[in-house]
């Protein structure tokens, strides 16, 4: 037929898949052999990812003179089996040797023997028996292997038989061994039939399921067996673990190429994993139990900057600090030198000696003056023995006995103390200086039902009550200094009722007027020692 024939092959472009990017010479050199005793039809068209070369068929529409007698099976995948016409541009296509060198394939014998001598410890006897075949299938999916269907088929068949033998020897039931064998046959068929460069039509005709189970429905049967095992996962844990390993290796079955098949496979694989983890949880989350980190040292400045540069910078810094300090010290050196000179003047040093003046204590008649006025004011109470007025050092102390102040265990003053408090306040208003109000108690512990925490607390409250009675008659409320001593400063022994009665008192102290005249109240008057905890004195 001429060149204008629309149905001729001259105007067609045929694309033939060639996985790996290079022509497979072994397929051309090794013609297909019947296996085991059958020959595929000569005119059979096989569609697969890596088709085997079919016998050349002459185009009935073209004369035989157009075909070469000896045609090289190399780079005719773009021309549909015919030699392309010479290019008018004079460009040369890449040579066949360059395409062959682009991908180096691993010989099948190396891939099959890579697992020899490997021991895979496992608590699951079914997975341990299937580990050689699982390792092989994983290597076939990850490596670019020079695939040959017949040797691979024989090897996989022997591994499946070896798996069944190991299971029976380990005490696995025959039914469980059969289900595991079925899962391995289905996985091997599904993975190998979809590898690049295999004789797919040969494996499909003599698949593992066809040889051992006389069936070809691997995609449906696998998931049917999986559903039955998931009905009782505790009993079928070992088989579920094997089938989960098959799914992880790449078994897809009926979901291969189906719409949404990847998502459904992920769901099934996740459900099986969660079922296994519910039965036996992992001890930890480490992916590898024997992982070892690499000791990688980060490149620091010490690897980038030479040592002499660091030493030079340090020297320059020290010199700069030295001159800076020298400048700062020199700025004040003259002033310091002048100060030192003034410490030792050139003139003669005169020693001044103070003249000793002996201290002469001035005697004060107690019947006159401040003490007499106070005693005259409180004469009725002094005669009754409820109030005592005595000079103590630079202070005049007025001791008010509890007989006129409080009931036993109470801090509220008696009503009859009001008149006495008014006379004392009138007298204190005329006397200058601060007024110290200090409460004291005996050593008898308070009852647990008392509203006071301790004798010390009771003494402070009683001093505050006395201060409130005196406060209306004092114009300057800031003169009061209130505190409590509790049982710490007794004036009599606490071993008798009389002694304890004397110790229950409130003391009023004012400075002597002679002391105020000598240096002023603020300088000459020394107040009583503060309470031990430093928080009981109250200044009004």
PDB file of C-alpha atoms in Angstrom, residues 240-451:
ATOM      1  CA  UNK A 240      -3.429 -11.859  61.878  1.00  0.00           C
ATOM      2  CA  UNK A 241       0.160 -10.718  62.398  1.00  0.00           C
ATOM      3  CA  UNK A 242       1.261 -12.648  59.277  1.00  0.00           C
ATOM      4  CA  UNK A 243      -1.526 -11.173  57.143  1.00  0.00           C
ATOM      5  CA  UNK A 244      -0.727  -7.682  58.438  1.00  0.00           C
ATOM      6  CA  UNK A 245       2.888  -8.218  57.309  1.00  0.00           C
ATOM      7  CA  UNK A 246       1.594  -9.243  53.857  1.00  0.00           C
ATOM      8  CA  UNK A 247      -0.485  -6.057  53.628  1.00  0.00           C
ATOM      9  CA  UNK A 248       2.526  -3.960  54.614  1.00  0.00           C
ATOM     10  CA  UNK A 249       4.673  -5.654  51.942  1.00  0.00           C
ATOM     11  CA  UNK A 250       2.298  -4.433  49.243  1.00  0.00           C
ATOM     12  CA  UNK A 251      -0.560  -6.920  48.823  1.00  0.00           C
ATOM     13  CA  UNK A 252      -3.507  -5.105  47.264  1.00  0.00           C
ATOM     14  CA  UNK A 253      -5.637  -7.820  45.669  1.00  0.00           C
ATOM     15  CA  UNK A 254      -9.067  -6.676  44.587  1.00  0.00           C
ATOM     16  CA  UNK A 255      -8.299  -3.047  45.505  1.00  0.00           C
ATOM     17  CA  UNK A 256      -5.407  -2.724  42.999  1.00  0.00           C
ATOM     18  CA  UNK A 257      -6.400  -0.103  40.463  1.00  0.00           C
ATOM     19  CA  UNK A 258      -9.872   0.340  41.970  1.00  0.00           C
ATOM     20  CA  UNK A 259     -11.279   3.791  42.673  1.00  0.00           C
ATOM     21  CA  UNK A 260     -10.530   4.622  46.327  1.00  0.00           C
ATOM     22  CA  UNK A 261      -8.642   1.359  46.732  1.00  0.00           C
ATOM     23  CA  UNK A 262      -5.636   2.959  48.424  1.00  0.00           C
ATOM     24  CA  UNK A 263      -7.783   4.547  51.134  1.00  0.00           C
ATOM     25  CA  UNK A 264      -9.635   1.294  51.773  1.00  0.00           C
ATOM     26  CA  UNK A 265      -6.366  -0.644  52.026  1.00  0.00           C
ATOM     27  CA  UNK A 266      -5.023   1.861  54.535  1.00  0.00           C
ATOM     28  CA  UNK A 267      -8.191   1.523  56.607  1.00  0.00           C
ATOM     29  CA  UNK A 268      -8.001  -2.284  56.640  1.00  0.00           C
ATOM     30  CA  UNK A 269      -4.299  -2.250  57.498  1.00  0.00           C
ATOM     31  CA  UNK A 270      -4.895   0.259  60.310  1.00  0.00           C
ATOM     32  CA  UNK A 271      -7.801  -1.763  61.739  1.00  0.00           C
ATOM     33  CA  UNK A 272      -5.709  -4.943  61.805  1.00  0.00           C
ATOM     34  CA  UNK A 273      -2.836  -3.119  63.515  1.00  0.00           C
ATOM     35  CA  UNK A 274      -5.108  -1.619  66.171  1.00  0.00           C
ATOM     36  CA  UNK A 275      -6.611  -5.062  66.805  1.00  0.00           C
ATOM     37  CA  UNK A 276      -3.126  -6.508  67.348  1.00  0.00           C
ATOM     38  CA  UNK A 277      -2.095  -3.670  69.659  1.00  0.00           C
ATOM     39  CA  UNK A 278      -5.231  -4.051  71.772  1.00  0.00           C
ATOM     40  CA  UNK A 279      -4.330  -7.673  72.405  1.00  0.00           C
ATOM     41  CA  UNK A 280      -0.595  -7.093  72.964  1.00  0.00           C
ATOM     42  CA  UNK A 281       0.578  -3.561  73.584  1.00  0.00           C
ATOM     43  CA  UNK A 282       4.125  -2.556  72.756  1.00  0.00           C
ATOM     44  CA  UNK A 283       6.514  -2.030  75.653  1.00  0.00           C
ATOM     45  CA  UNK A 284       7.739   1.255  74.157  1.00  0.00           C
ATOM     46  CA  UNK A 285       7.453   3.438  71.079  1.00  0.00           C
ATOM     47  CA  UNK A 286      10.988   2.879  69.755  1.00  0.00           C
ATOM     48  CA  UNK A 287      11.009   1.941  66.097  1.00  0.00           C
ATOM     49  CA  UNK A 288      14.258   0.034  66.529  1.00  0.00           C
ATOM     50  CA  UNK A 289      15.241  -1.573  69.861  1.00  0.00           C
ATOM     51  CA  UNK A 290      18.977  -1.361  69.112  1.00  0.00           C
ATOM     52  CA  UNK A 291      19.326   1.990  67.431  1.00  0.00           C
ATOM     53  CA  UNK A 292      22.585   3.871  67.952  1.00  0.00           C
ATOM     54  CA  UNK A 293      22.950   7.584  67.490  1.00  0.00           C
ATOM     55  CA  UNK A 294      25.869   9.067  65.603  1.00  0.00           C
ATOM     56  CA  UNK A 295      28.383  11.185  67.472  1.00  0.00           C
ATOM     57  CA  UNK A 296      28.409  14.192  65.164  1.00  0.00           C
ATOM     58  CA  UNK A 297      30.390  17.154  66.398  1.00  0.00           C
ATOM     59  CA  UNK A 298      29.102  20.497  65.200  1.00  0.00           C
ATOM     60  CA  UNK A 299      31.527  22.826  63.554  1.00  0.00           C
ATOM     61  CA  UNK A 300      32.207  25.666  65.954  1.00  0.00           C
ATOM     62  CA  UNK A 301      34.254  28.786  65.775  1.00  0.00           C
ATOM     63  CA  UNK A 302      37.304  26.879  66.992  1.00  0.00           C
ATOM     64  CA  UNK A 303      37.290  24.914  63.727  1.00  0.00           C
ATOM     65  CA  UNK A 304      36.890  28.038  61.614  1.00  0.00           C
ATOM     66  CA  UNK A 305      39.205  30.548  63.359  1.00  0.00           C
ATOM     67  CA  UNK A 306      42.905  29.717  63.868  1.00  0.00           C
ATOM     68  CA  UNK A 307      44.306  29.715  67.390  1.00  0.00           C
ATOM     69  CA  UNK A 308      46.720  32.529  66.679  1.00  0.00           C
ATOM     70  CA  UNK A 309      43.811  34.798  65.735  1.00  0.00           C
ATOM     71  CA  UNK A 310      42.075  34.075  69.047  1.00  0.00           C
ATOM     72  CA  UNK A 311      45.323  34.721  70.951  1.00  0.00           C
ATOM     73  CA  UNK A 312      45.860  38.006  69.116  1.00  0.00           C
ATOM     74  CA  UNK A 313      42.341  39.238  69.866  1.00  0.00           C
ATOM     75  CA  UNK A 314      42.774  38.330  73.530  1.00  0.00           C
ATOM     76  CA  UNK A 315      46.070  40.222  73.705  1.00  0.00           C
ATOM     77  CA  UNK A 316      44.576  43.324  72.093  1.00  0.00           C
ATOM     78  CA  UNK A 317      41.655  43.222  74.522  1.00  0.00           C
ATOM     79  CA  UNK A 318      43.937  42.994  77.559  1.00  0.00           C
ATOM     80  CA  UNK A 319      46.080  45.903  76.363  1.00  0.00           C
ATOM     81  CA  UNK A 320      42.971  48.018  75.783  1.00  0.00           C
ATOM     82  CA  UNK A 321      41.627  47.248  79.272  1.00  0.00           C
ATOM     83  CA  UNK A 322      45.002  48.149  80.804  1.00  0.00           C
ATOM     84  CA  UNK A 323      45.165  51.593  79.178  1.00  0.00           C
ATOM     85  CA  UNK A 324      41.500  52.271  80.028  1.00  0.00           C
ATOM     86  CA  UNK A 325      42.057  51.532  83.714  1.00  0.00           C
ATOM     87  CA  UNK A 326      45.257  53.578  83.720  1.00  0.00           C
ATOM     88  CA  UNK A 327      43.403  56.567  82.318  1.00  0.00           C
ATOM     89  CA  UNK A 328      40.597  56.284  84.866  1.00  0.00           C
ATOM     90  CA  UNK A 329      43.007  55.961  87.805  1.00  0.00           C
ATOM     91  CA  UNK A 330      45.200  58.852  86.645  1.00  0.00           C
ATOM     92  CA  UNK A 331      42.178  61.188  86.495  1.00  0.00           C
ATOM     93  CA  UNK A 332      41.666  60.975  90.280  1.00  0.00           C
ATOM     94  CA  UNK A 333      45.259  60.434  91.371  1.00  0.00           C
ATOM     95  CA  UNK A 334      45.972  64.139  92.033  1.00  0.00           C
ATOM     96  CA  UNK A 335      42.917  64.528  94.267  1.00  0.00           C
ATOM     97  CA  UNK A 336      43.824  61.414  96.243  1.00  0.00           C
ATOM     98  CA  UNK A 337      47.419  62.610  96.615  1.00  0.00           C
ATOM     99  CA  UNK A 338      46.252  65.980  98.006  1.00  0.00           C
ATOM    100  CA  UNK A 339      44.028  64.197 100.508  1.00  0.00           C
ATOM    101  CA  UNK A 340      46.917  62.054 101.689  1.00  0.00           C
ATOM    102  CA  UNK A 341      49.138  65.140 102.156  1.00  0.00           C
ATOM    103  CA  UNK A 342      46.468  66.806 104.299  1.00  0.00           C
ATOM    104  CA  UNK A 343      46.503  63.825 106.619  1.00  0.00           C
ATOM    105  CA  UNK A 344      50.059  64.753 107.699  1.00  0.00           C
ATOM    106  CA  UNK A 345      50.446  68.578 107.770  1.00  0.00           C
ATOM    107  CA  UNK A 346      53.877  70.169 108.012  1.00  0.00           C
ATOM    108  CA  UNK A 347      52.957  72.191 111.134  1.00  0.00           C
ATOM    109  CA  UNK A 348      53.564  70.916 114.647  1.00  0.00           C
ATOM    110  CA  UNK A 349      50.943  68.594 115.987  1.00  0.00           C
ATOM    111  CA  UNK A 350      49.471  69.645 119.326  1.00  0.00           C
ATOM    112  CA  UNK A 351      47.917  67.038 121.590  1.00  0.00           C
ATOM    113  CA  UNK A 352      44.825  68.304 123.324  1.00  0.00           C
ATOM    114  CA  UNK A 353      44.073  66.732 126.686  1.00  0.00           C
ATOM    115  CA  UNK A 354      40.604  67.025 128.184  1.00  0.00           C
ATOM    116  CA  UNK A 355      40.340  68.054 131.828  1.00  0.00           C
ATOM    117  CA  UNK A 356      38.701  65.386 133.955  1.00  0.00           C
ATOM    118  CA  UNK A 357      35.649  66.567 135.841  1.00  0.00           C
ATOM    119  CA  UNK A 358      34.325  64.117 138.394  1.00  0.00           C
ATOM    120  CA  UNK A 359      30.602  63.306 138.235  1.00  0.00           C
ATOM    121  CA  UNK A 360      28.642  64.690 141.111  1.00  0.00           C
ATOM    122  CA  UNK A 361      25.200  63.181 141.518  1.00  0.00           C
ATOM    123  CA  UNK A 362      22.631  65.677 142.563  1.00  0.00           C
ATOM    124  CA  UNK A 363      20.495  64.414 145.365  1.00  0.00           C
ATOM    125  CA  UNK A 364      16.835  65.050 144.931  1.00  0.00           C
ATOM    126  CA  UNK A 365      14.540  65.126 147.862  1.00  0.00           C
ATOM    127  CA  UNK A 366      11.884  62.594 147.304  1.00  0.00           C
ATOM    128  CA  UNK A 367       9.427  64.584 149.380  1.00  0.00           C
ATOM    129  CA  UNK A 368       9.460  67.388 146.848  1.00  0.00           C
ATOM    130  CA  UNK A 369       9.294  67.575 143.123  1.00  0.00           C
ATOM    131  CA  UNK A 370       7.830  65.203 140.519  1.00  0.00           C
ATOM    132  CA  UNK A 371       7.811  61.986 142.581  1.00  0.00           C
ATOM    133  CA  UNK A 372       6.035  63.756 145.452  1.00  0.00           C
ATOM    134  CA  UNK A 373       3.337  65.115 143.142  1.00  0.00           C
ATOM    135  CA  UNK A 374       2.630  61.672 141.726  1.00  0.00           C
ATOM    136  CA  UNK A 375       2.477  60.020 145.129  1.00  0.00           C
ATOM    137  CA  UNK A 376       0.172  62.735 146.424  1.00  0.00           C
ATOM    138  CA  UNK A 377      -2.193  62.180 143.516  1.00  0.00           C
ATOM    139  CA  UNK A 378      -2.327  58.396 144.074  1.00  0.00           C
ATOM    140  CA  UNK A 379      -2.171  58.475 147.905  1.00  0.00           C
ATOM    141  CA  UNK A 380      -5.510  56.668 148.500  1.00  0.00           C
ATOM    142  CA  UNK A 381      -4.536  53.755 146.213  1.00  0.00           C
ATOM    143  CA  UNK A 382      -1.012  53.655 147.634  1.00  0.00           C
ATOM    144  CA  UNK A 383      -2.418  53.395 151.140  1.00  0.00           C
ATOM    145  CA  UNK A 384      -4.782  50.614 149.971  1.00  0.00           C
ATOM    146  CA  UNK A 385      -1.852  48.667 148.461  1.00  0.00           C
ATOM    147  CA  UNK A 386      -3.278  48.566 144.931  1.00  0.00           C
ATOM    148  CA  UNK A 387      -0.846  51.114 143.440  1.00  0.00           C
ATOM    149  CA  UNK A 388       2.885  51.536 143.964  1.00  0.00           C
ATOM    150  CA  UNK A 389       5.090  54.455 142.796  1.00  0.00           C
ATOM    151  CA  UNK A 390       8.859  53.902 142.728  1.00  0.00           C
ATOM    152  CA  UNK A 391      11.830  55.544 140.924  1.00  0.00           C
ATOM    153  CA  UNK A 392      13.710  53.023 138.721  1.00  0.00           C
ATOM    154  CA  UNK A 393      16.805  54.489 137.070  1.00  0.00           C
ATOM    155  CA  UNK A 394      15.756  57.416 134.922  1.00  0.00           C
ATOM    156  CA  UNK A 395      12.093  56.415 135.099  1.00  0.00           C
ATOM    157  CA  UNK A 396       9.257  56.739 137.551  1.00  0.00           C
ATOM    158  CA  UNK A 397       7.239  53.506 137.601  1.00  0.00           C
ATOM    159  CA  UNK A 398       3.605  53.305 138.700  1.00  0.00           C
ATOM    160  CA  UNK A 399       2.513  49.719 139.310  1.00  0.00           C
ATOM    161  CA  UNK A 400      -1.251  49.166 139.111  1.00  0.00           C
ATOM    162  CA  UNK A 401      -2.327  45.889 140.720  1.00  0.00           C
ATOM    163  CA  UNK A 402      -4.985  43.720 139.092  1.00  0.00           C
ATOM    164  CA  UNK A 403      -7.167  44.112 142.199  1.00  0.00           C
ATOM    165  CA  UNK A 404      -8.404  47.462 140.857  1.00  0.00           C
ATOM    166  CA  UNK A 405      -7.974  46.631 137.149  1.00  0.00           C
ATOM    167  CA  UNK A 406      -9.322  43.284 135.907  1.00  0.00           C
ATOM    168  CA  UNK A 407     -11.232  40.182 136.790  1.00  0.00           C
ATOM    169  CA  UNK A 408      -9.326  36.880 136.662  1.00  0.00           C
ATOM    170  CA  UNK A 409      -8.541  35.837 133.076  1.00  0.00           C
ATOM    171  CA  UNK A 410     -10.155  38.932 131.538  1.00  0.00           C
ATOM    172  CA  UNK A 411      -8.765  41.970 129.747  1.00  0.00           C
ATOM    173  CA  UNK A 412     -11.631  44.429 130.316  1.00  0.00           C
ATOM    174  CA  UNK A 413     -11.066  46.952 133.144  1.00  0.00           C
ATOM    175  CA  UNK A 414     -13.388  47.137 136.140  1.00  0.00           C
ATOM    176  CA  UNK A 415     -15.906  50.023 136.287  1.00  0.00           C
ATOM    177  CA  UNK A 416     -14.410  51.366 139.530  1.00  0.00           C
ATOM    178  CA  UNK A 417     -11.062  51.894 137.768  1.00  0.00           C
ATOM    179  CA  UNK A 418     -12.577  54.773 135.784  1.00  0.00           C
ATOM    180  CA  UNK A 419     -12.200  57.317 138.621  1.00  0.00           C
ATOM    181  CA  UNK A 420      -8.624  56.239 139.360  1.00  0.00           C
ATOM    182  CA  UNK A 421      -7.770  56.424 135.623  1.00  0.00           C
ATOM    183  CA  UNK A 422      -9.149  59.973 135.427  1.00  0.00           C
ATOM    184  CA  UNK A 423      -6.888  61.180 138.294  1.00  0.00           C
ATOM    185  CA  UNK A 424      -3.836  59.405 136.804  1.00  0.00           C
ATOM    186  CA  UNK A 425      -4.533  60.935 133.356  1.00  0.00           C
ATOM    187  CA  UNK A 426      -4.902  64.414 134.870  1.00  0.00           C
ATOM    188  CA  UNK A 427      -1.534  63.965 136.617  1.00  0.00           C
ATOM    189  CA  UNK A 428       0.222  62.531 133.512  1.00  0.00           C
ATOM    190  CA  UNK A 429      -1.085  65.392 131.366  1.00  0.00           C
ATOM    191  CA  UNK A 430       1.025  67.775 133.460  1.00  0.00           C
ATOM    192  CA  UNK A 431       4.175  65.611 133.270  1.00  0.00           C
ATOM    193  CA  UNK A 432       6.294  65.789 130.099  1.00  0.00           C
ATOM    194  CA  UNK A 433       7.715  62.880 128.094  1.00  0.00           C
ATOM    195  CA  UNK A 434       6.385  59.588 126.707  1.00  0.00           C
ATOM    196  CA  UNK A 435       4.086  57.321 128.675  1.00  0.00           C
ATOM    197  CA  UNK A 436       4.945  53.610 128.625  1.00  0.00           C
ATOM    198  CA  UNK A 437       2.070  51.214 129.366  1.00  0.00           C
ATOM    199  CA  UNK A 438       3.320  47.630 129.915  1.00  0.00           C
ATOM    200  CA  UNK A 439       1.212  44.604 130.969  1.00  0.00           C
ATOM    201  CA  UNK A 440       2.501  41.681 133.119  1.00  0.00           C
ATOM    202  CA  UNK A 441       1.000  38.319 134.217  1.00  0.00           C
ATOM    203  CA  UNK A 442       1.889  35.413 136.500  1.00  0.00           C
ATOM    204  CA  UNK A 443       3.135  32.026 135.271  1.00  0.00           C
ATOM    205  CA  UNK A 444      -0.214  30.223 135.444  1.00  0.00           C
ATOM    206  CA  UNK A 445      -1.062  28.878 131.955  1.00  0.00           C
ATOM    207  CA  UNK A 446      -4.347  29.820 130.429  1.00  0.00           C
ATOM    208  CA  UNK A 447      -7.080  27.263 129.892  1.00  0.00           C
ATOM    209  CA  UNK A 448      -7.615  25.821 126.424  1.00  0.00           C
ATOM    210  CA  UNK A 449     -11.051  27.480 126.354  1.00  0.00           C
ATOM    211  CA  UNK A 450      -9.549  30.944 126.850  1.00  0.00           C
ATOM    212  CA  UNK A 451      -9.839  33.419 124.002  1.00  0.00           C
TER     213      UNK A 451
END
